[in-house]
N, CA, C and O atoms as CSV, one atom per row, in Angstrom:
chain,resi,resn,atom,element,x,y,z
A,1,UNK,N,N,96.322,13.044,276.967
A,1,UNK,CA,C,96.479,13.885,275.797
A,1,UNK,C,C,95.291,13.664,274.878
A,1,UNK,O,O,94.919,12.524,274.599
A,2,UNK,N,N,94.705,14.738,274.413
A,2,UNK,CA,C,93.537,14.650,273.545
A,2,UNK,C,C,93.957,14.184,272.159
A,2,UNK,O,O,95.008,14.564,271.644
A,3,UNK,N,N,93.121,13.365,271.582
A,3,UNK,CA,C,93.399,12.865,270.243
A,3,UNK,C,C,93.028,13.953,269.233
A,3,UNK,O,O,91.933,14.514,269.281
A,4,UNK,N,N,93.945,14.237,268.330
A,4,UNK,CA,C,93.670,15.254,267.319
A,4,UNK,C,C,93.381,14.571,265.997
A,4,UNK,O,O,93.930,13.515,265.685
A,5,UNK,N,N,92.522,15.187,265.244
A,5,UNK,CA,C,92.203,14.648,263.922
A,5,UNK,C,C,93.140,15.273,262.903
A,5,UNK,O,O,93.815,16.266,263.173
A,6,UNK,N,N,93.162,14.674,261.742
A,6,UNK,CA,C,93.987,15.212,260.663
A,6,UNK,C,C,93.585,16.626,260.294
A,6,UNK,O,O,94.430,17.453,259.953
A,7,UNK,N,N,92.300,16.896,260.364
A,7,UNK,CA,C,91.814,18.231,260.030
A,7,UNK,C,C,92.318,19.261,261.043
A,7,UNK,O,O,92.705,20.369,260.673
A,8,UNK,N,N,92.307,18.880,262.338
A,8,UNK,CA,C,92.825,19.786,263.368
A,8,UNK,C,C,94.323,20.022,263.170
A,8,UNK,O,O,94.816,21.135,263.351
A,9,UNK,N,N,95.029,18.971,262.801
A,9,UNK,CA,C,96.464,19.119,262.549
A,9,UNK,C,C,96.714,20.027,261.353
A,9,UNK,O,O,97.663,20.811,261.350
A,10,UNK,N,N,95.866,19.919,260.342
A,10,UNK,CA,C,95.993,20.792,259.170
A,10,UNK,C,C,95.685,22.243,259.537
A,10,UNK,O,O,96.339,23.161,259.043
A,11,UNK,N,N,94.696,22.449,260.398
A,11,UNK,CA,C,94.381,23.813,260.843
A,11,UNK,C,C,95.551,24.403,261.625
A,11,UNK,O,O,95.898,25.572,261.455
A,12,UNK,N,N,96.155,23.580,262.484
A,12,UNK,CA,C,97.326,24.044,263.236
A,12,UNK,C,C,98.491,24.330,262.284
A,12,UNK,O,O,99.238,25.290,262.471
A,13,UNK,N,N,98.631,23.487,261.267
A,13,UNK,CA,C,99.695,23.696,260.279
A,13,UNK,C,C,99.488,25.005,259.524
A,13,UNK,O,O,100.447,25.731,259.263
A,14,UNK,N,N,98.244,25.306,259.177
A,14,UNK,CA,C,97.946,26.567,258.492
A,14,UNK,C,C,98.312,27.751,259.384
A,14,UNK,O,O,98.884,28.732,258.908
A,15,UNK,N,N,97.990,27.667,260.654
A,15,UNK,CA,C,98.336,28.750,261.584
A,15,UNK,C,C,99.851,28.933,261.666
A,15,UNK,O,O,100.343,30.061,261.695
A,16,UNK,N,N,100.591,27.813,261.703
A,16,UNK,CA,C,102.055,27.915,261.737
A,16,UNK,C,C,102.576,28.591,260.474
A,16,UNK,O,O,103.484,29.421,260.535
A,17,UNK,N,N,101.999,28.234,259.334
A,17,UNK,CA,C,102.426,28.851,258.074
A,17,UNK,C,C,102.123,30.347,258.070
A,17,UNK,O,O,102.931,31.147,257.597
A,18,UNK,N,N,100.965,30.721,258.594
A,18,UNK,CA,C,100.596,32.136,258.628
A,18,UNK,C,C,101.489,32.931,259.581
A,18,UNK,O,O,101.769,34.106,259.343
A,19,UNK,N,N,101.936,32.284,260.660
A,19,UNK,CA,C,102.814,32.949,261.625
A,19,UNK,C,C,104.282,32.833,261.226
A,19,UNK,O,O,105.159,33.348,261.920
A,20,UNK,N,N,104.550,32.156,260.107
A,20,UNK,CA,C,105.904,31.928,259.600
A,20,UNK,C,C,106.764,31.162,260.612
A,20,UNK,O,O,107.936,31.477,260.818
A,21,UNK,N,N,106.144,30.139,261.244
A,21,UNK,CA,C,106.872,29.260,262.158
A,21,UNK,C,C,106.632,27.803,261.768
A,21,UNK,O,O,106.215,27.008,262.609
A,22,UNK,N,N,106.887,27.436,260.510
A,22,UNK,CA,C,106.585,26.072,260.069
A,22,UNK,C,C,107.580,25.051,260.615
A,22,UNK,O,O,108.684,25.397,261.037
A,23,UNK,N,N,107.166,23.799,260.595
A,23,UNK,CA,C,108.038,22.699,260.991
A,23,UNK,C,C,108.847,22.195,259.805
A,23,UNK,O,O,109.938,21.656,259.989
A,24,UNK,N,N,108.335,22.359,258.607
A,24,UNK,CA,C,109.022,21.909,257.392
A,24,UNK,C,C,109.907,23.057,256.903
A,24,UNK,O,O,109.439,24.176,256.692
A,25,UNK,N,N,111.188,22.755,256.728
A,25,UNK,CA,C,112.153,23.791,256.369
A,25,UNK,C,C,111.863,24.513,255.072
A,25,UNK,O,O,112.107,25.714,254.960
A,26,UNK,N,N,111.345,23.797,254.093
A,26,UNK,CA,C,111.091,24.432,252.797
A,26,UNK,C,C,109.913,25.401,252.844
A,26,UNK,O,O,109.687,26.144,251.888
A,27,UNK,N,N,109.169,25.403,253.929
A,27,UNK,CA,C,108.018,26.300,254.050
A,27,UNK,C,C,108.366,27.607,254.759
A,27,UNK,O,O,107.502,28.469,254.924
A,28,UNK,N,N,109.611,27.761,255.175
A,28,UNK,CA,C,110.021,28.988,255.853
A,28,UNK,C,C,109.992,30.136,254.851
A,28,UNK,O,O,110.542,30.033,253.754
A,29,UNK,N,N,109.349,31.220,255.240
A,29,UNK,CA,C,109.331,32.412,254.406
A,29,UNK,C,C,108.275,32.439,253.319
A,29,UNK,O,O,108.280,33.348,252.489
A,30,UNK,N,N,107.362,31.465,253.297
A,30,UNK,CA,C,106.317,31.502,252.267
A,30,UNK,C,C,105.333,32.620,252.596
A,30,UNK,O,O,105.073,32.916,253.762
A,31,UNK,N,N,104.800,33.223,251.565
A,31,UNK,CA,C,103.816,34.284,251.757
A,31,UNK,C,C,102.422,33.671,251.763
A,31,UNK,O,O,102.229,32.520,251.371
A,32,UNK,N,N,101.468,34.453,252.211
A,32,UNK,CA,C,100.090,33.957,252.298
A,32,UNK,C,C,99.565,33.510,250.945
A,32,UNK,O,O,98.836,32.522,250.853
A,33,UNK,N,N,99.929,34.225,249.903
A,33,UNK,CA,C,99.402,33.884,248.578
A,33,UNK,C,C,100.032,32.610,248.024
A,33,UNK,O,O,99.510,32.030,247.072
A,34,UNK,N,N,101.152,32.164,248.608
A,34,UNK,CA,C,101.813,30.939,248.152
A,34,UNK,C,C,101.297,29.687,248.853
A,34,UNK,O,O,101.608,28.575,248.425
A,35,UNK,N,N,100.527,29.843,249.907
A,35,UNK,CA,C,100.048,28.692,250.680
A,35,UNK,C,C,98.983,27.947,249.884
A,35,UNK,O,O,98.042,28.547,249.364
A,36,UNK,N,N,99.150,26.626,249.798
A,36,UNK,CA,C,98.208,25.768,249.079
A,36,UNK,C,C,97.726,24.666,250.017
A,36,UNK,O,O,98.347,24.417,251.050
A,37,UNK,N,N,96.624,24.004,249.665
A,37,UNK,CA,C,96.191,22.862,250.478
A,37,UNK,C,C,97.271,21.777,250.573
A,37,UNK,O,O,97.429,21.151,251.620
A,38,UNK,N,N,98.000,21.559,249.500
A,38,UNK,CA,C,99.066,20.554,249.521
A,38,UNK,C,C,100.152,20.942,250.519
A,38,UNK,O,O,100.660,20.090,251.247
A,39,UNK,N,N,100.505,22.211,250.556
A,39,UNK,CA,C,101.529,22.687,251.482
A,39,UNK,C,C,101.066,22.513,252.925
A,39,UNK,O,O,101.848,22.117,253.789
A,40,UNK,N,N,99.806,22.808,253.181
A,40,UNK,CA,C,99.252,22.651,254.529
A,40,UNK,C,C,99.261,21.178,254.922
A,40,UNK,O,O,99.589,20.842,256.060
A,41,UNK,N,N,98.906,20.303,253.994
A,41,UNK,CA,C,98.905,18.860,254.272
A,41,UNK,C,C,100.295,18.377,254.648
A,41,UNK,O,O,100.458,17.638,255.620
A,42,UNK,N,N,101.296,18.790,253.886
A,42,UNK,CA,C,102.677,18.368,254.161
A,42,UNK,C,C,103.142,18.949,255.494
A,42,UNK,O,O,103.804,18.260,256.270
A,43,UNK,N,N,102.805,20.198,255.763
A,43,UNK,CA,C,103.179,20.835,257.032
A,43,UNK,C,C,102.546,20.098,258.215
A,43,UNK,O,O,103.130,20.038,259.297
A,44,UNK,N,N,101.354,19.539,258.006
A,44,UNK,CA,C,100.666,18.794,259.068
A,44,UNK,C,C,101.215,17.377,259.222
A,44,UNK,O,O,100.860,16.674,260.168
A,45,UNK,N,N,102.071,16.957,258.305
A,45,UNK,CA,C,102.668,15.627,258.403
A,45,UNK,C,C,102.010,14.590,257.519
A,45,UNK,O,O,102.266,13.396,257.674
A,46,UNK,N,N,101.175,15.016,256.604
A,46,UNK,CA,C,100.488,14.104,255.691
A,46,UNK,C,C,101.057,14.277,254.285
A,46,UNK,O,O,101.864,15.171,254.030
A,47,UNK,N,N,100.620,13.406,253.382
A,47,UNK,CA,C,101.052,13.585,251.996
A,47,UNK,C,C,100.315,14.777,251.401
A,47,UNK,O,O,99.311,15.238,251.945
A,48,UNK,N,N,100.826,15.271,250.276
A,48,UNK,CA,C,100.281,16.518,249.730
A,48,UNK,C,C,98.845,16.407,249.239
A,48,UNK,O,O,98.205,17.429,248.991
A,49,UNK,N,N,98.330,15.212,249.093
A,49,UNK,CA,C,96.959,15.047,248.636
A,49,UNK,C,C,95.959,14.790,249.747
A,49,UNK,O,O,94.824,14.396,249.481
A,50,UNK,N,N,96.374,15.011,251.001
A,50,UNK,CA,C,95.476,14.708,252.118
A,50,UNK,C,C,94.224,15.578,252.088
A,50,UNK,O,O,93.111,15.061,252.183
A,51,UNK,N,N,94.392,16.883,251.959
A,51,UNK,CA,C,93.224,17.776,251.909
A,51,UNK,C,C,92.606,17.707,250.521
A,51,UNK,O,O,93.281,17.935,249.517
A,52,UNK,N,N,91.329,17.394,250.476
A,52,UNK,CA,C,90.638,17.252,249.190
A,52,UNK,C,C,89.407,18.140,249.162
A,52,UNK,O,O,88.670,18.245,250.143
A,53,UNK,N,N,89.205,18.771,248.028
A,53,UNK,CA,C,88.042,19.641,247.856
A,53,UNK,C,C,86.737,18.843,247.887
A,53,UNK,O,O,85.681,19.384,248.214
A,54,UNK,N,N,86.817,17.569,247.548
A,54,UNK,CA,C,85.599,16.750,247.494
A,54,UNK,C,C,85.130,16.309,248.885
A,54,UNK,O,O,83.987,15.877,249.035
A,55,UNK,N,N,85.986,16.409,249.895
A,55,UNK,CA,C,85.597,16.019,251.249
A,55,UNK,C,C,84.894,17.185,251.938
A,55,UNK,O,O,85.440,18.282,252.062
A,56,UNK,N,N,83.691,16.919,252.372
A,56,UNK,CA,C,82.862,17.969,252.971
A,56,UNK,C,C,83.554,18.614,254.171
A,56,UNK,O,O,83.508,19.833,254.336
A,57,UNK,N,N,84.189,17.804,254.998
A,57,UNK,CA,C,84.812,18.345,256.216
A,57,UNK,C,C,86.043,19.204,255.902
A,57,UNK,O,O,86.458,20.017,256.729
A,58,UNK,N,N,86.618,19.030,254.726
A,58,UNK,CA,C,87.814,19.794,254.359
A,58,UNK,C,C,87.475,21.125,253.686
A,58,UNK,O,O,88.326,22.009,253.588
A,59,UNK,N,N,86.233,21.262,253.225
A,59,UNK,CA,C,85.856,22.451,252.443
A,59,UNK,C,C,86.090,23.767,253.183
A,59,UNK,O,O,86.608,24.702,252.572
A,60,UNK,N,N,85.737,23.892,254.465
A,60,UNK,CA,C,85.974,25.184,255.136
A,60,UNK,C,C,87.460,25.567,255.195
A,60,UNK,O,O,87.819,26.725,254.981
A,61,UNK,N,N,88.309,24.590,255.486
A,61,UNK,CA,C,89.740,24.873,255.563
A,61,UNK,C,C,90.295,25.238,254.187
A,61,UNK,O,O,91.088,26.172,254.063
A,62,UNK,N,N,89.883,24.509,253.164
A,62,UNK,CA,C,90.345,24.810,251.804
A,62,UNK,C,C,89.831,26.182,251.362
A,62,UNK,O,O,90.544,26.922,250.684
A,63,UNK,N,N,88.607,26.519,251.740
A,63,UNK,CA,C,88.071,27.845,251.406
A,63,UNK,C,C,88.893,28.939,252.091
A,63,UNK,O,O,89.142,29.994,251.508
A,64,UNK,N,N,89.307,28.682,253.316
A,64,UNK,CA,C,90.140,29.657,254.033
A,64,UNK,C,C,91.493,29.823,253.338
A,64,UNK,O,O,92.000,30.936,253.204
A,65,UNK,N,N,92.066,28.705,252.900
A,65,UNK,CA,C,93.349,28.760,252.182
A,65,UNK,C,C,93.179,29.530,250.874
A,65,UNK,O,O,94.009,30.370,250.528
A,66,UNK,N,N,92.101,29.237,250.155
A,66,UNK,CA,C,91.843,29.936,248.889
A,66,UNK,C,C,91.621,31.428,249.113
A,66,UNK,O,O,92.025,32.247,248.287
A,67,UNK,N,N,90.981,31.784,250.225
A,67,UNK,CA,C,90.706,33.201,250.487
A,67,UNK,C,C,91.988,33.985,250.744
A,67,UNK,O,O,92.026,35.198,250.535
A,68,UNK,N,N,93.039,33.299,251.197
A,68,UNK,CA,C,94.313,33.983,251.428
A,68,UNK,C,C,94.881,34.534,250.125
A,68,UNK,O,O,95.516,35.589,250.112
A,69,UNK,N,N,94.648,33.814,249.035
A,69,UNK,CA,C,95.147,34.255,247.732
A,69,UNK,C,C,94.410,35.498,247.255
A,69,UNK,O,O,94.965,36.317,246.523
A,70,UNK,N,N,93.159,35.632,247.674
A,70,UNK,CA,C,92.333,36.739,247.210
A,70,UNK,C,C,92.320,37.908,248.179
A,70,UNK,O,O,91.864,38.997,247.830
A,71,UNK,N,N,92.818,37.695,249.400
A,71,UNK,CA,C,92.725,38.759,250.403
A,71,UNK,C,C,93.649,39.910,250.035
A,71,UNK,O,O,94.801,39.696,249.656
A,72,UNK,N,N,93.145,41.119,250.146
A,72,UNK,CA,C,93.992,42.264,249.825
A,72,UNK,C,C,95.158,42.399,250.795
A,72,UNK,O,O,96.215,42.918,250.438
A,73,UNK,N,N,94.962,41.934,252.016
A,73,UNK,CA,C,96.032,42.029,253.002
A,73,UNK,C,C,97.242,41.224,252.558
A,73,UNK,O,O,98.375,41.699,252.638
A,74,UNK,N,N,97.003,40.012,252.092
A,74,UNK,CA,C,98.101,39.172,251.625
A,74,UNK,C,C,98.753,39.761,250.398
A,74,UNK,O,O,99.978,39.756,250.273
A,75,UNK,N,N,97.938,40.270,249.490
A,75,UNK,CA,C,98.479,40.872,248.279
A,75,UNK,C,C,99.286,42.120,248.585
A,75,UNK,O,O,100.328,42.357,247.975
A,76,UNK,N,N,98.804,42.922,249.531
A,76,UNK,CA,C,99.532,44.126,249.915
A,76,UNK,C,C,100.863,43.767,250.556
A,76,UNK,O,O,101.874,44.432,250.327
A,77,UNK,N,N,100.855,42.718,251.355
A,77,UNK,CA,C,102.089,42.299,252.011
A,77,UNK,C,C,103.109,41.839,250.971
A,77,UNK,O,O,104.296,42.145,251.083
A,78,UNK,N,N,102.650,41.110,249.971
A,78,UNK,CA,C,103.543,40.654,248.908
A,78,UNK,C,C,104.092,41.853,248.144
A,78,UNK,O,O,105.285,41.915,247.845
A,79,UNK,N,N,103.214,42.809,247.828
A,79,UNK,CA,C,103.655,44.009,247.113
A,79,UNK,C,C,104.663,44.792,247.951
A,79,UNK,O,O,105.642,45.318,247.422
A,80,UNK,N,N,104.421,44.865,249.248
A,80,UNK,CA,C,105.326,45.582,250.130
A,80,UNK,C,C,106.699,44.915,250.164
A,80,UNK,O,O,107.725,45.591,250.073
A,81,UNK,N,N,106.715,43.584,250.295
A,81,UNK,CA,C,107.994,42.874,250.321
A,81,UNK,C,C,108.737,43.048,249.000
A,81,UNK,O,O,109.955,43.224,248.982
A,82,UNK,N,N,107.994,42.995,247.898
A,82,UNK,CA,C,108.603,43.187,246.585
A,82,UNK,C,C,109.193,44.589,246.470
A,82,UNK,O,O,110.302,44.764,245.965
A,83,UNK,N,N,108.446,45.585,246.942
A,83,UNK,CA,C,108.925,46.969,246.891
A,83,UNK,C,C,110.147,47.160,247.788
A,83,UNK,O,O,111.069,47.895,247.435
A,84,UNK,N,N,110.155,46.496,248.952
A,84,UNK,CA,C,111.314,46.593,249.845
A,84,UNK,C,C,112.548,45.981,249.205
A,84,UNK,O,O,113.641,46.540,249.299
A,85,UNK,N,N,112.377,44.819,248.545
A,85,UNK,CA,C,113.512,44.196,247.852
A,85,UNK,C,C,114.035,45.113,246.748
A,85,UNK,O,O,115.244,45.285,246.595
A,86,UNK,N,N,113.119,45.695,245.986
A,86,UNK,CA,C,113.499,46.596,244.896
A,86,UNK,C,C,114.225,47.815,245.454
A,86,UNK,O,O,115.209,48.275,244.874
A,87,UNK,N,N,113.742,48.336,246.574
A,87,UNK,CA,C,114.363,49.499,247.208
A,87,UNK,C,C,115.789,49.167,247.650
A,87,UNK,O,O,116.706,49.955,247.419
A,88,UNK,N,N,115.980,48.013,248.279
A,88,UNK,CA,C,117.320,47.600,248.705
A,88,UNK,C,C,118.238,47.435,247.507
A,88,UNK,O,O,119.404,47.825,247.555
A,89,UNK,N,N,117.713,46.856,246.429
A,89,UNK,CA,C,118.504,46.670,245.217
A,89,UNK,C,C,118.916,48.030,244.643
A,89,UNK,O,O,120.069,48.220,244.258
A,90,UNK,N,N,117.979,48.963,244.589
A,90,UNK,CA,C,118.288,50.293,244.053
A,90,UNK,C,C,119.274,51.042,244.948
A,90,UNK,O,O,120.127,51.776,244.450
A,91,UNK,N,N,119.163,50.860,246.263
A,91,UNK,CA,C,120.114,51.500,247.170
A,91,UNK,C,C,121.516,50.938,246.960
A,91,UNK,O,O,122.497,51.682,246.981
A,92,UNK,N,N,121.610,49.622,246.759
A,92,UNK,CA,C,122.910,49.007,246.503
A,92,UNK,C,C,123.490,49.522,245.183
A,92,UNK,O,O,124.681,49.824,245.102
A,93,UNK,N,N,122.649,49.622,244.153
A,93,UNK,CA,C,123.109,50.156,242.868
A,93,UNK,C,C,123.559,51.602,243.015
A,93,UNK,O,O,124.572,52.004,242.442
A,94,UNK,N,N,122.807,52.381,243.782
A,94,UNK,CA,C,123.158,53.785,243.990
A,94,UNK,C,C,124.518,53.893,244.683
A,94,UNK,O,O,125.335,54.740,244.321
A,95,UNK,N,N,124.757,53.046,245.664
A,95,UNK,CA,C,126.034,53.063,246.374
A,95,UNK,C,C,127.172,52.701,245.424
A,95,UNK,O,O,128.214,53.356,245.417
A,96,UNK,N,N,126.967,51.648,244.618
A,96,UNK,CA,C,128.002,51.247,243.658
A,96,UNK,C,C,128.266,52.355,242.649
A,96,UNK,O,O,129.418,52.638,242.321
A,97,UNK,N,N,127.200,52.983,242.154
A,97,UNK,CA,C,127.360,54.059,241.181
A,97,UNK,C,C,128.076,55.255,241.800
A,97,UNK,O,O,128.888,55.898,241.134
A,98,UNK,N,N,127.790,55.559,243.052
A,98,UNK,CA,C,128.480,56.643,243.746
A,98,UNK,C,C,129.963,56.357,243.893
A,98,UNK,O,O,130.795,57.239,243.682
A,99,UNK,N,N,130.297,55.118,244.256
A,99,UNK,CA,C,131.705,54.732,244.387
A,99,UNK,C,C,132.404,54.796,243.036
A,99,UNK,O,O,133.544,55.252,242.948
A,100,UNK,N,N,131.734,54.348,241.992
A,100,UNK,CA,C,132.304,54.406,240.646
A,100,UNK,C,C,132.517,55.853,240.221
A,100,UNK,O,O,133.553,56.189,239.647
A,101,UNK,N,N,131.545,56.702,240.499
A,101,UNK,CA,C,131.659,58.114,240.141
A,101,UNK,C,C,132.838,58.754,240.879
A,101,UNK,O,O,133.595,59.516,240.277
A,102,UNK,N,N,133.003,58.462,242.152
A,102,UNK,CA,C,134.133,59.002,242.917
A,102,UNK,C,C,135.461,58.535,242.334
A,102,UNK,O,O,136.398,59.321,242.199
A,103,UNK,N,N,135.537,57.260,241.992
A,103,UNK,CA,C,136.768,56.709,241.425
A,103,UNK,C,C,137.086,57.369,240.083
A,103,UNK,O,O,138.234,57.730,239.825
A,104,UNK,N,N,136.072,57.527,239.228
A,104,UNK,CA,C,136.283,58.160,237.926
A,104,UNK,C,C,136.652,59.631,238.085
A,104,UNK,O,O,137.494,60.140,237.345
A,105,UNK,N,N,136.040,60.307,239.028
A,105,UNK,CA,C,136.362,61.711,239.284
A,105,UNK,C,C,137.823,61.841,239.712
A,105,UNK,O,O,138.528,62.738,239.249
A,106,UNK,N,N,138.275,60.952,240.589
A,106,UNK,CA,C,139.668,60.956,241.037
A,106,UNK,C,C,140.612,60.697,239.871
A,106,UNK,O,O,141.630,61.375,239.734
A,107,UNK,N,N,140.282,59.721,239.031
A,107,UNK,CA,C,141.117,59.428,237.863
A,107,UNK,C,C,141.187,60.627,236.927
A,107,UNK,O,O,142.256,60.953,236.410
A,108,UNK,N,N,140.061,61.279,236.709
A,108,UNK,CA,C,140.039,62.449,235.827
A,108,UNK,C,C,140.898,63.580,236.392
A,108,UNK,O,O,141.605,64.254,235.642
A,109,UNK,N,N,140.841,63.792,237.701
A,109,UNK,CA,C,141.684,64.821,238.310
A,109,UNK,C,C,143.164,64.484,238.151
A,109,UNK,O,O,143.982,65.363,237.880
A,110,UNK,N,N,143.500,63.209,238.321
A,110,UNK,CA,C,144.893,62.781,238.153
A,110,UNK,C,C,145.340,62.979,236.707
A,110,UNK,O,O,146.460,63.425,236.457
A,111,UNK,N,N,144.474,62.651,235.767
A,111,UNK,CA,C,144.813,62.850,234.355
A,111,UNK,C,C,144.974,64.333,234.034
A,111,UNK,O,O,145.888,64.710,233.301
A,112,UNK,N,N,144.112,65.161,234.565
A,112,UNK,CA,C,144.198,66.600,234.342
A,112,UNK,C,C,145.505,67.154,234.905
A,112,UNK,O,O,146.162,67.984,234.277
A,113,UNK,N,N,145.869,66.687,236.085
A,113,UNK,CA,C,147.127,67.111,236.689
A,113,UNK,C,C,148.306,66.677,235.827
A,113,UNK,O,O,149.246,67.448,235.633
A,114,UNK,N,N,148.267,65.467,235.313
A,114,UNK,CA,C,149.356,64.960,234.459
A,114,UNK,C,C,149.444,65.765,233.161
A,114,UNK,O,O,150.543,66.059,232.691
A,115,UNK,N,N,148.310,66.121,232.585
A,115,UNK,CA,C,148.308,66.936,231.362
A,115,UNK,C,C,148.958,68.289,231.642
A,115,UNK,O,O,149.751,68.765,230.830
A,116,UNK,N,N,148.638,68.918,232.779
A,116,UNK,CA,C,149.244,70.207,233.127
A,116,UNK,C,C,150.748,70.072,233.309
A,116,UNK,O,O,151.511,70.936,232.878
A,117,UNK,N,N,151.176,68.976,233.955
A,117,UNK,CA,C,152.607,68.740,234.132
A,117,UNK,C,C,153.299,68.601,232.782
A,117,UNK,O,O,154.367,69.173,232.564
A,118,UNK,N,N,152.692,67.847,231.886
A,118,UNK,CA,C,153.284,67.659,230.558
A,118,UNK,C,C,153.289,68.964,229.765
A,118,UNK,O,O,154.240,69.225,229.029
A,119,UNK,N,N,152.258,69.781,229.896
A,119,UNK,CA,C,152.227,71.080,229.218
A,119,UNK,C,C,153.329,71.989,229.751
A,119,UNK,O,O,153.988,72.692,228.985
A,120,UNK,N,N,153.524,71.971,231.074
A,120,UNK,CA,C,154.608,72.773,231.664
A,120,UNK,C,C,155.965,72.289,231.177
A,120,UNK,O,O,156.832,73.098,230.847
A,121,UNK,N,N,156.152,70.990,231.130
A,121,UNK,CA,C,157.413,70.429,230.646
A,121,UNK,C,C,157.629,70.789,229.182
A,121,UNK,O,O,158.743,71.120,228.776
A,122,UNK,N,N,156.588,70.727,228.413
A,122,UNK,CA,C,156.669,71.048,226.993
A,122,UNK,C,C,156.991,72.529,226.781
A,122,UNK,O,O,157.704,72.881,225.842
A,123,UNK,N,N,156.479,73.377,227.636
A,123,UNK,CA,C,156.726,74.817,227.477
A,123,UNK,C,C,158.176,75.181,227.775
A,123,UNK,O,O,158.627,76.253,227.373
A,124,UNK,N,N,158.911,74.327,228.463
A,124,UNK,CA,C,160.314,74.586,228.766
A,124,UNK,C,C,161.203,74.423,227.536
A,124,UNK,O,O,162.306,74.967,227.482
A,125,UNK,N,N,160.730,73.694,226.580
A,125,UNK,CA,C,161.519,73.508,225.362
A,125,UNK,C,C,161.292,74.710,224.453
A,125,UNK,O,O,160.155,75.037,224.115
A,126,UNK,N,N,162.379,75.363,224.062
A,126,UNK,CA,C,162.251,76.566,223.239
A,126,UNK,C,C,162.138,76.253,221.767
A,126,UNK,O,O,161.654,77.074,220.987
A,127,UNK,N,N,162.579,75.081,221.383
A,127,UNK,CA,C,162.539,74.760,219.965
A,127,UNK,C,C,161.182,74.203,219.525
A,127,UNK,O,O,161.028,73.789,218.376
A,128,UNK,N,N,160.220,74.191,220.412
A,128,UNK,CA,C,158.902,73.677,220.070
A,128,UNK,C,C,158.005,74.859,219.726
A,128,UNK,O,O,157.880,75.811,220.496
A,129,UNK,N,N,157.386,74.776,218.554
A,129,UNK,CA,C,156.493,75.825,218.113
A,129,UNK,C,C,155.064,75.375,218.393
A,129,UNK,O,O,154.674,74.260,218.049
A,130,UNK,N,N,154.305,76.237,219.009
A,130,UNK,CA,C,152.909,75.890,219.257
A,130,UNK,C,C,152.102,76.095,217.999
A,130,UNK,O,O,152.334,77.055,217.264
A,131,UNK,N,N,151.198,75.249,217.748
A,131,UNK,CA,C,150.393,75.324,216.534
A,131,UNK,C,C,149.104,76.019,216.765
A,131,UNK,O,O,148.307,76.166,215.838
């Protein structure tokens, strides 16, 4: 088995995060813009301070992580997910409002029917004068 360096493990960890197949449970579902060097370090099995900007060998990987925050692809994906969540929320609200409207419509019809029944009953009394 080939010996892997910490940097290689961090690169593999970054790939897992990008593919949304992390080993650390708390990293499931993170978006590209949420990935940090600390998160990659922890995903690789190191402490969160393993990747350092001051280490020359770490600079390319950290630059790649930083570029994810600025990439339009990542930002578009985040916007898309946000819009999808908002759409689902609005659809749920629309369904609830439709059910409420149906219930209120039914109640109003029942009340209207009851008013007509009471008016008919009232009209049977001859000693009642309409105003």
